[in-house]
Amino acid sequence: MKKALFIFFVFLFSIDGAYADHIAGGEVSYTFLGNASTPNAGRYRITLKLYRDCDSDGAPLDPTVAITIYPTGSGIFYVNRAVSLKSSDIISLQNPDPCIGNPPRICYEIGSYFFDVTLPYTQKGYVVAFQRCCRIKGIFNMINSGETGVTYVAYIPGTQLGPSAPKNNTPKFKTTDTSVICANNYFQYDFGAKDDDGDELEYVFEAAYSGLSQDNPADTIAQPPAYDPVRYNFGFSAQLPLGPNVSIDPNTGMISGIAPVAGIYVVTVGVLEKRDGIVINRHRKDLHLKVANCVLATSALKPDYINCDGLSLDFKSLTTSPLVKTYDWDFGVLVATDDVSTLPSPSFTYDSPGSYQVRLITNKNEQCTDTVYTVAKVYPGFTRGFKVFETCKGIPYVFTDTSIATFGVVDGWRWNFGDPAKSDDTAITSIASYIYSENQVYDVSLIVSTSVGCSDTISTQINVSDKPILNITNDTLICAVDTLQLNSTGTGTFSWTPDYMISAQSASSPLVSPDIPTTYYVTLTQAPGCVNSDSVFVNVKSFVSLDAGSDTTICLGDSILLSPVTDGLTFSWSPAATVSDPFIKNPWVKPTESVRYALFSTIGKCQANDGFVVDVAPYPDAMVSNDTSICIEGIAQLDAFGGVQYFWYPGNTLDDQTLKNPIARPYQTTNYVVAVYGDAACPKPAYDTVVVTVIPPVTAFAGNDTVAVIGQPLQLLASGALNYSWQPTAFLSSPVIANPIARLNDDITYVVRVSTIEGCFAFDTVRVKIYKTPPEIFIPTAFTPNDDGLNDRLKPIPVGIASLVYFKVYNRFGELVFSTTEIGKGWDGVYKGRDQGNESFVWQAKGIDYLGNEVVRKGQTTLIR
């Protein structure tokens, strides 16, 4: 790359004080200063490095911390020191790269605490520990992070790992503290380390340790090991702290992959020190990483792209930043000029197999340009496979790779024999063997690779048992003059007995021609102690017994299953036109007219023939009366035709379900099904259905009792059905509509009859009181909202009013406490959720009478508690 832009934004967070969130990570390390003046002891400089977020509102770094040293395996400390802060430096990201969109602010303070100590060389070594509370709240991959502390440790090895093991220096991590990581983007973060002792290093993700609690945020002594791991949220773990798309290279310490969503993540990296092939130490560093919502004008590709089945490859940049505007691909064909593309995710087909260097330039000839390279490999003709020589439990299974490579050679094998009880069930040779100790099914897999980089995983299941797998012919029949081939399958040596009329006793599928019933036995031997046996009974017949069936009658359009009684082995039915399969023993037939079916059955050269007649009769012609409707609690006369016997269902609402014309009294809409039986020729009935619809009870409503003004029109409104009839008819504009207009001089009660088109009906009444005054809106001068059912709400009483424009109530401060446009709705004395006290209130009301005139009123009322 021309520009080294990391795609992750690293923040290291922790807690300083019971509720502070200023610590951004930490590490305990040590340096070996040489042998001490006392015999068999060494001098060490112990260092604690803490990181503090500059923008934190929490406390500053502790002026003094407790660092405790325990002998490994002991709960009693050997050294406990109060160590003062020796130095403090501020590091921040200055002048962010212009090719980073929405760059984050990065700033933290690094505090160092160290002291020198002399430690006797011991067999098991020491554990150096520092503890604190608490981590910040809201760490994305942790549960209850704000209540969880930190523990930073270092291990000094003992002499049991070698005489030079205690003379050790912890590796020094090379992490860049101001690196930037962006959410959902590819990144690489170098977590590699340098070891002054020249030890071989291996890198792994490890579990972060919890520490002290909020009740005891900073103790004067660190607790002894073992230390509890933090609890990770679903989808994360110690080995997947940034999710399944991020991994660490065990050889280099490079963390790479697609960064997760924006947030803070706890990540702990362990580096194993190997000296002379022995792991002598495990050094740890604990970080809180913050993935930011930033974007980078950069590009990244996989280390290589390979196709071992064809010549085409799909390419795609691993970063998808809006800052990347253009793409310039070169697919590495040296003699071509058209092996280019400007697409974000191109595909390319090579003319010939080989390895090609692919180049991608993003934002070419612009400020934020970037160049990356990868290798494209196309080596078709890689055929993968293996075969298994199966035996028995306790006897070696032999696995042989059968893979073929057109390019390069097959030179890599990694077998996994799928034994969950063993950790050494693997092999790395082309031919391998394995002994299984239990009877069960095992998943066997092979990762096979070639010298040109092709690789694939193939797998199969094997069923391990005490016996080899043996399959043999089922018991069978043979004609006395025939020869029969017996069939058996399996891997190994076969042996048949008895030696009676058999072609070869050692063949897997010998020929036999017994003249009497004989049981033949076969033994399959794969290895000493791996043996299976089975048998087949060959019954010998001199003739075929056959009874095709008896004459029968079916209804036209039905099918019937043919069920002959025979010991024959082959079958042929005729005529075949209406037979589902004329060559099986039990076919279905669907004749359209009466027919004789014949069966020809054989056992080799022995044969027989028989038949029977199937007569066909039509179904009765079933008919019922038309669908009908009745009122609730009404009756309906049903009627059926076309047969000689009848049966109705359901029968619980019928007077007699066996009648041709029963009376139905359903309480809900019902589908009545009738089975109509004809004469005996067709033994099955025909069916038909009649629907009796039950009209629900009519609910008549004439309207609420009301008041009107003498001589003014009053709109009546009934509901409940389609037809209406009012009584008395006097003073109505029409007595047969739902909404007549009445002009009244005296009080009256109207009765309305509401009916359906089926004649179902109901009655209701409405009382009209006549005021001999002009249209008016009456408001009580006081109301008592005490829920006694009397005058509980302040509401207008409109007389001769067709509609209410508004009714409003104001308190003495001029605040609107209630408003409505609905007649009959009133105020309950509650304003803003609180009961109002004994007060006077002003009201305003406006209505429209039945002649369209406005009626406006206002006044005062008193609320009485």
Coordinates of N, CA and C in Angstrom, one line a residue, residues 24-177:
A24 N -7.9 3.8 30.1 CA -8.0 3.3 28.7 C -7.2 2.1 28.5
G25 N -6.9 1.2 29.5 CA -6.2 0.0 29.3 C -5.0 -0.1 30.1
G26 N -4.3 -1.2 30.1 CA -3.1 -1.4 31.0 C -2.4 -2.7 30.7
E27 N -1.1 -2.7 31.3 CA -0.3 -3.8 31.0 C 0.8 -3.9 32.2
V28 N 1.0 -5.1 32.7 CA 2.1 -5.3 33.7 C 3.2 -6.0 32.9
S29 N 4.4 -5.5 33.0 CA 5.6 -6.1 32.3 C 6.8 -6.1 33.3
Y30 N 7.9 -6.8 32.8 CA 9.1 -6.8 33.7 C 10.3 -6.9 32.8
T31 N 11.4 -6.4 33.3 CA 12.7 -6.5 32.7 C 13.7 -7.2 33.6
F32 N 14.5 -8.2 33.1 CA 15.4 -8.9 33.9 C 16.7 -8.0 34.0
L33 N 17.1 -7.6 35.2 CA 18.3 -6.7 35.4 C 19.6 -7.5 35.7
G34 N 19.5 -8.8 35.8 CA 20.7 -9.6 36.1 C 20.6 -10.3 37.4
N35 N 21.6 -11.2 37.7 CA 21.6 -11.9 38.9 C 21.8 -11.0 40.1
A36 N 21.1 -11.3 41.2 CA 21.3 -10.5 42.4 C 22.6 -10.9 43.1
S37 N 22.9 -10.0 44.1 CA 24.1 -10.3 44.9 C 24.0 -11.5 45.8
T38 N 22.7 -11.8 46.2 CA 22.5 -13.0 46.9 C 22.5 -14.2 46.0
P39 N 22.8 -15.4 46.5 CA 22.9 -16.6 45.6 C 21.5 -17.0 45.1
N40 N 21.5 -17.5 43.8 CA 20.3 -18.1 43.3 C 19.1 -17.1 43.3
A41 N 19.3 -15.9 42.9 CA 18.2 -14.9 42.9 C 18.5 -13.9 41.7
G42 N 17.4 -13.2 41.3 CA 17.6 -12.3 40.2 C 16.9 -11.0 40.5
R43 N 17.3 -9.9 39.8 CA 16.8 -8.6 40.0 C 15.9 -8.3 38.8
Y44 N 14.7 -7.7 39.1 CA 13.7 -7.4 38.1 C 13.2 -6.0 38.3
R45 N 12.9 -5.3 37.1 CA 12.1 -4.1 37.2 C 10.7 -4.4 36.8
I46 N 9.8 -4.2 37.7 CA 8.3 -4.4 37.4 C 7.7 -3.1 37.0
T47 N 7.0 -3.1 35.9 CA 6.4 -1.9 35.3 C 4.9 -2.1 35.1
L48 N 4.1 -1.1 35.6 CA 2.7 -1.0 35.3 C 2.5 0.2 34.4
K49 N 1.9 0.0 33.3 CA 1.5 1.1 32.4 C 0.0 1.2 32.3
L50 N -0.5 2.4 32.6 CA -1.9 2.7 32.5 C -2.2 3.8 31.5
Y51 N -3.3 3.7 30.8 CA -3.8 4.6 29.8 C -5.0 5.3 30.3
R52 N -5.0 6.7 30.2 CA -6.2 7.5 30.6 C -6.7 8.3 29.5
D53 N -8.1 8.2 29.3 CA -8.7 9.0 28.2 C -8.7 10.5 28.6
C54 N -8.1 11.3 27.7 CA -8.0 12.8 28.0 C -9.3 13.4 28.2
D55 N -10.3 12.9 27.5 CA -11.6 13.6 27.6 C -12.5 13.1 28.7
S56 N -12.0 12.2 29.5 CA -12.8 11.6 30.6 C -13.1 12.7 31.7
D57 N -14.3 12.6 32.3 CA -14.6 13.4 33.4 C -14.2 12.8 34.7
G58 N -13.6 11.6 34.7 CA -13.3 10.9 35.9 C -12.0 11.5 36.5
A59 N -11.6 10.8 37.6 CA -10.5 11.2 38.4 C -9.2 11.1 37.6
P60 N -8.1 11.8 38.0 CA -6.8 11.6 37.3 C -6.2 10.2 37.7
L61 N -5.1 9.9 37.0 CA -4.4 8.7 37.3 C -4.1 8.7 38.8
D62 N -4.1 7.5 39.4 CA -3.8 7.3 40.8 C -2.4 7.8 41.1
P63 N -2.1 8.6 42.1 CA -0.7 8.9 42.4 C 0.1 7.8 43.0
T64 N -0.6 6.8 43.5 CA 0.0 5.6 44.1 C -0.9 4.4 43.8
V65 N -0.3 3.2 43.4 CA -1.0 2.0 43.2 C -0.3 0.9 43.9
A66 N -1.1 -0.2 44.1 CA -0.6 -1.4 44.8 C -0.3 -2.5 43.8
I67 N 1.0 -3.0 43.8 CA 1.4 -4.1 42.9 C 1.9 -5.2 43.8
T68 N 1.3 -6.4 43.6 CA 1.5 -7.5 44.5 C 2.1 -8.7 43.7
I69 N 3.1 -9.4 44.3 CA 3.8 -10.5 43.7 C 3.5 -11.7 44.6
Y70 N 2.9 -12.8 43.9 CA 2.6 -14.1 44.6 C 3.5 -15.2 44.0
P71 N 4.1 -16.0 44.8 CA 4.7 -17.3 44.3 C 3.6 -18.1 43.6
T72 N 3.9 -18.6 42.4 CA 2.9 -19.4 41.7 C 2.4 -20.5 42.5
G73 N 1.1 -20.6 42.6 CA 0.4 -21.7 43.4 C 0.2 -21.4 44.8
S74 N 0.6 -20.2 45.3 CA 0.5 -19.8 46.7 C -0.5 -18.6 46.8
G75 N -1.3 -18.6 47.9 CA -2.2 -17.5 48.1 C -1.6 -16.5 49.1
I76 N -0.4 -16.6 49.5 CA 0.3 -15.7 50.4 C 1.3 -14.9 49.5
F77 N 1.2 -13.5 49.6 CA 2.1 -12.7 48.7 C 3.5 -12.8 49.2
Y78 N 4.4 -12.6 48.3 CA 5.9 -12.5 48.6 C 6.3 -11.1 48.7
V79 N 5.7 -10.2 47.8 CA 6.1 -8.8 47.8 C 4.8 -8.0 47.6
N80 N 4.6 -6.9 48.3 CA 3.4 -6.0 48.0 C 4.0 -4.6 48.2
R81 N 3.9 -3.8 47.1 CA 4.5 -2.5 47.1 C 3.4 -1.4 46.7
A82 N 3.5 -0.3 47.4 CA 2.8 0.9 47.0 C 3.7 1.7 46.1
V83 N 3.4 1.8 44.8 CA 4.3 2.3 43.8 C 3.7 3.6 43.4
S84 N 4.6 4.7 43.4 CA 4.1 6.0 43.0 C 4.2 6.2 41.5
L85 N 3.4 7.1 41.0 CA 3.4 7.5 39.5 C 4.8 8.1 39.2
K86 N 5.5 7.5 38.3 CA 6.9 8.0 37.9 C 6.9 9.0 36.8
S87 N 6.0 8.8 35.8 CA 5.9 9.7 34.7 C 4.5 9.7 34.1
S88 N 4.3 10.8 33.3 CA 3.0 10.9 32.7 C 3.2 11.7 31.4
D89 N 2.7 11.1 30.2 CA 2.9 11.7 28.9 C 1.5 11.8 28.2
I90 N 1.3 12.8 27.5 CA 0.1 13.0 26.7 C 0.4 12.7 25.2
I91 N -0.4 11.8 24.6 CA -0.3 11.4 23.2 C -1.6 11.6 22.6
S92 N -1.6 12.3 21.4 CA -2.8 12.5 20.7 C -2.6 12.4 19.2
L93 N -3.6 12.2 18.4 CA -3.5 12.1 17.0 C -3.6 13.6 16.4
Q94 N -2.4 14.0 15.9 CA -2.3 15.4 15.3 C -2.5 15.3 13.8
N95 N -3.2 16.3 13.3 CA -3.4 16.5 11.8 C -3.9 15.2 11.2
P96 N -5.1 14.8 11.5 CA -5.6 13.5 10.9 C -5.4 13.5 9.4
D97 N -5.2 12.4 8.8 CA -5.1 12.2 7.4 C -6.3 12.7 6.7
P98 N -6.1 13.5 5.7 CA -7.3 14.1 4.9 C -8.1 13.0 4.2
C99 N -7.6 11.8 4.1 CA -8.3 10.7 3.5 C -9.1 9.9 4.5
I100 N -9.3 10.4 5.7 CA -10.1 9.8 6.7 C -11.4 10.7 6.8
G101 N -12.5 10.1 6.5 CA -13.8 10.9 6.6 C -14.3 10.8 8.0
N102 N -14.8 11.9 8.6 CA -15.2 12.0 10.0 C -14.2 11.4 11.0
P103 N -13.0 12.0 10.9 CA -11.9 11.4 11.8 C -12.2 11.6 13.3
P104 N -12.0 10.6 14.1 CA -12.3 10.8 15.5 C -11.1 11.5 16.2
R105 N -11.4 12.0 17.4 CA -10.4 12.6 18.3 C -9.8 11.5 19.1
I106 N -8.5 11.4 19.1 CA -7.7 10.4 19.9 C -6.7 11.2 20.8
C107 N -6.9 11.0 22.1 CA -6.0 11.6 23.0 C -6.1 10.9 24.4
Y108 N -4.9 10.5 24.9 CA -4.9 9.9 26.2 C -3.5 10.1 26.9
E109 N -3.6 10.0 28.2 CA -2.4 10.2 29.0 C -1.9 8.8 29.4
I110 N -0.6 8.6 29.3 CA 0.1 7.3 29.6 C 0.9 7.5 30.9
G111 N 0.5 6.8 31.9 CA 1.1 6.8 33.2 C 2.0 5.6 33.5
S112 N 3.2 5.8 34.0 CA 4.1 4.7 34.3 C 4.4 4.6 35.8
Y113 N 4.3 3.3 36.3 CA 4.7 3.0 37.7 C 5.7 1.9 37.6
F114 N 6.8 2.0 38.3 CA 7.7 0.9 38.3 C 8.5 0.9 39.6
F115 N 9.1 -0.3 39.9 CA 10.0 -0.5 41.0 C 10.8 -1.7 40.7
D116 N 12.0 -1.7 41.4 CA 12.9 -2.9 41.3 C 12.8 -3.8 42.5
V117 N 12.9 -5.1 42.2 CA 12.7 -6.1 43.3 C 13.7 -7.2 43.0
T118 N 14.2 -7.9 44.1 CA 15.0 -9.1 44.0 C 14.1 -10.2 44.4
L119 N 14.1 -11.3 43.5 CA 13.3 -12.5 43.7 C 14.2 -13.7 43.6
P120 N 14.1 -14.6 44.6 CA 14.8 -15.9 44.5 C 14.3 -16.7 43.4
Y121 N 15.2 -17.4 42.7 CA 14.8 -18.3 41.6 C 14.1 -19.5 42.3
T122 N 12.8 -19.8 41.9 CA 12.0 -20.9 42.4 C 11.6 -21.8 41.3
Q123 N 11.1 -22.9 41.7 CA 10.8 -23.9 40.6 C 9.6 -23.5 39.8
K124 N 8.6 -22.8 40.5 CA 7.3 -22.5 39.8 C 7.3 -21.0 39.4
G125 N 8.1 -20.1 39.9 CA 8.1 -18.7 39.5 C 7.1 -17.9 40.2
Y126 N 6.6 -16.8 39.6 CA 5.8 -15.8 40.3 C 4.7 -15.2 39.4
V127 N 3.7 -14.7 40.1 CA 2.6 -14.0 39.4 C 2.6 -12.5 39.9
V128 N 2.7 -11.5 39.0 CA 2.7 -10.1 39.4 C 1.3 -9.6 39.0
A129 N 0.6 -8.9 40.0 CA -0.8 -8.5 39.7 C -1.1 -7.1 40.1
F130 N -2.0 -6.4 39.4 CA -2.5 -5.1 39.7 C -4.1 -5.2 39.5
Q131 N -4.9 -4.7 40.5 CA -6.3 -4.7 40.3 C -6.9 -3.4 40.6
R132 N -8.1 -3.2 40.0 CA -8.8 -1.9 40.1 C -10.3 -2.0 39.7
C133 N -11.1 -1.1 40.0 CA -12.5 -1.0 39.6 C -12.7 0.4 39.0
C134 N -13.5 0.6 38.0 CA -14.2 -0.4 37.3 C -14.1 0.0 35.8
R135 N -14.5 -1.0 34.9 CA -14.5 -0.7 33.5 C -15.7 0.2 33.2
I136 N -15.6 0.9 32.1 CA -16.7 1.8 31.7 C -18.0 1.1 31.4
K137 N -19.1 1.8 31.5 CA -20.4 1.2 31.2 C -20.5 1.2 29.6
G138 N -21.3 0.3 29.2 CA -21.7 0.3 27.7 C -20.7 -0.4 26.8
I139 N -19.7 -1.2 27.4 CA -18.8 -2.0 26.5 C -19.7 -3.0 25.7
F140 N -19.6 -2.9 24.4 CA -20.5 -3.6 23.5 C -20.5 -5.1 23.7
N141 N -19.3 -5.7 23.9 CA -19.2 -7.2 23.9 C -19.1 -7.7 25.4
M142 N -19.5 -6.9 26.4 CA -19.4 -7.4 27.8 C -20.8 -7.2 28.4
I143 N -21.0 -8.0 29.4 CA -22.2 -7.9 30.3 C -21.9 -7.2 31.6
N144 N -22.7 -6.1 31.9 CA -22.5 -5.4 33.1 C -21.0 -4.8 33.2
S145 N -20.6 -4.2 32.2 CA -19.2 -3.7 32.1 C -19.0 -2.6 33.2
G146 N -20.0 -1.8 33.5 CA -19.8 -0.7 34.4 C -19.6 -1.2 35.9
E147 N -19.9 -2.5 36.1 CA -19.8 -3.0 37.5 C -18.6 -4.0 37.5
T148 N -17.8 -4.1 36.5 CA -16.7 -5.1 36.4 C -15.4 -4.4 36.4
G149 N -14.5 -4.8 37.3 CA -13.2 -4.3 37.4 C -12.2 -4.9 36.4
V150 N -10.9 -4.5 36.7 CA -9.8 -5.0 35.8 C -8.7 -5.7 36.6
T151 N -8.0 -6.6 36.0 CA -6.9 -7.3 36.6 C -5.8 -7.4 35.5
Y152 N -4.6 -6.8 35.8 CA -3.5 -6.9 34.8 C -2.4 -7.7 35.5
V153 N -1.9 -8.7 34.8 CA -0.9 -9.7 35.4 C 0.2 -9.9 34.5
A154 N 1.3 -10.3 35.1 CA 2.5 -10.8 34.4 C 3.0 -12.0 35.1
Y155 N 3.7 -13.0 34.3 CA 4.2 -14.2 34.9 C 5.7 -14.3 34.8
I156 N 6.4 -14.6 35.9 CA 7.8 -14.8 35.8 C 8.0 -16.3 35.9
P157 N 8.6 -17.0 34.9 CA 8.7 -18.4 34.9 C 9.7 -18.9 35.9
G158 N 9.5 -20.2 36.3 CA 10.4 -20.8 37.3 C 11.4 -21.8 36.6
T159 N 12.2 -22.4 37.4 CA 13.3 -23.2 36.9 C 12.8 -24.5 36.3
Q160 N 11.6 -24.9 36.7 CA 11.1 -26.2 36.1 C 10.9 -26.2 34.6
L161 N 10.9 -25.0 34.0 CA 10.8 -24.8 32.6 C 12.2 -24.7 32.0
G162 N 13.2 -24.8 32.7 CA 14.6 -24.7 32.2 C 15.4 -23.8 33.1
P163 N 16.7 -24.0 33.2 CA 17.5 -23.2 34.1 C 17.6 -21.7 33.7
S164 N 17.3 -21.4 32.4 CA 17.4 -20.0 32.0 C 16.0 -19.3 32.0
A165 N 15.0 -20.1 32.3 CA 13.6 -19.5 32.2 C 13.4 -18.3 33.1
P166 N 13.9 -18.3 34.3 CA 13.6 -17.1 35.2 C 14.3 -15.8 34.6
K167 N 15.4 -16.0 33.9 CA 16.2 -14.9 33.3 C 15.5 -14.4 32.0
N168 N 14.3 -13.8 32.2 CA 13.4 -13.6 31.1 C 13.0 -12.1 31.1
N169 N 12.7 -11.6 29.9 CA 12.1 -10.3 29.7 C 10.8 -10.4 29.0
T170 N 9.7 -9.8 29.5 CA 8.4 -9.9 28.8 C 8.6 -9.2 27.4
P171 N 7.9 -9.8 26.4 CA 7.9 -9.1 25.1 C 7.4 -7.7 25.1
K172 N 7.8 -6.9 24.2 CA 7.4 -5.5 24.1 C 6.4 -5.4 22.9
F173 N 5.1 -5.0 23.2 CA 4.2 -4.9 22.1 C 4.5 -3.7 21.2
K174 N 4.3 -3.8 19.9 CA 4.6 -2.7 19.0 C 3.3 -2.0 18.6
T175 N 2.2 -2.0 19.4 CA 1.0 -1.4 19.0 C 1.1 0.1 18.8
T176 N 0.4 0.6 17.8 CA 0.3 2.0 17.5 C -0.9 2.6 18.2
D177 N -0.6 3.4 19.2 CA -1.7 3.9 20.1 C -2.6 4.9 19.5

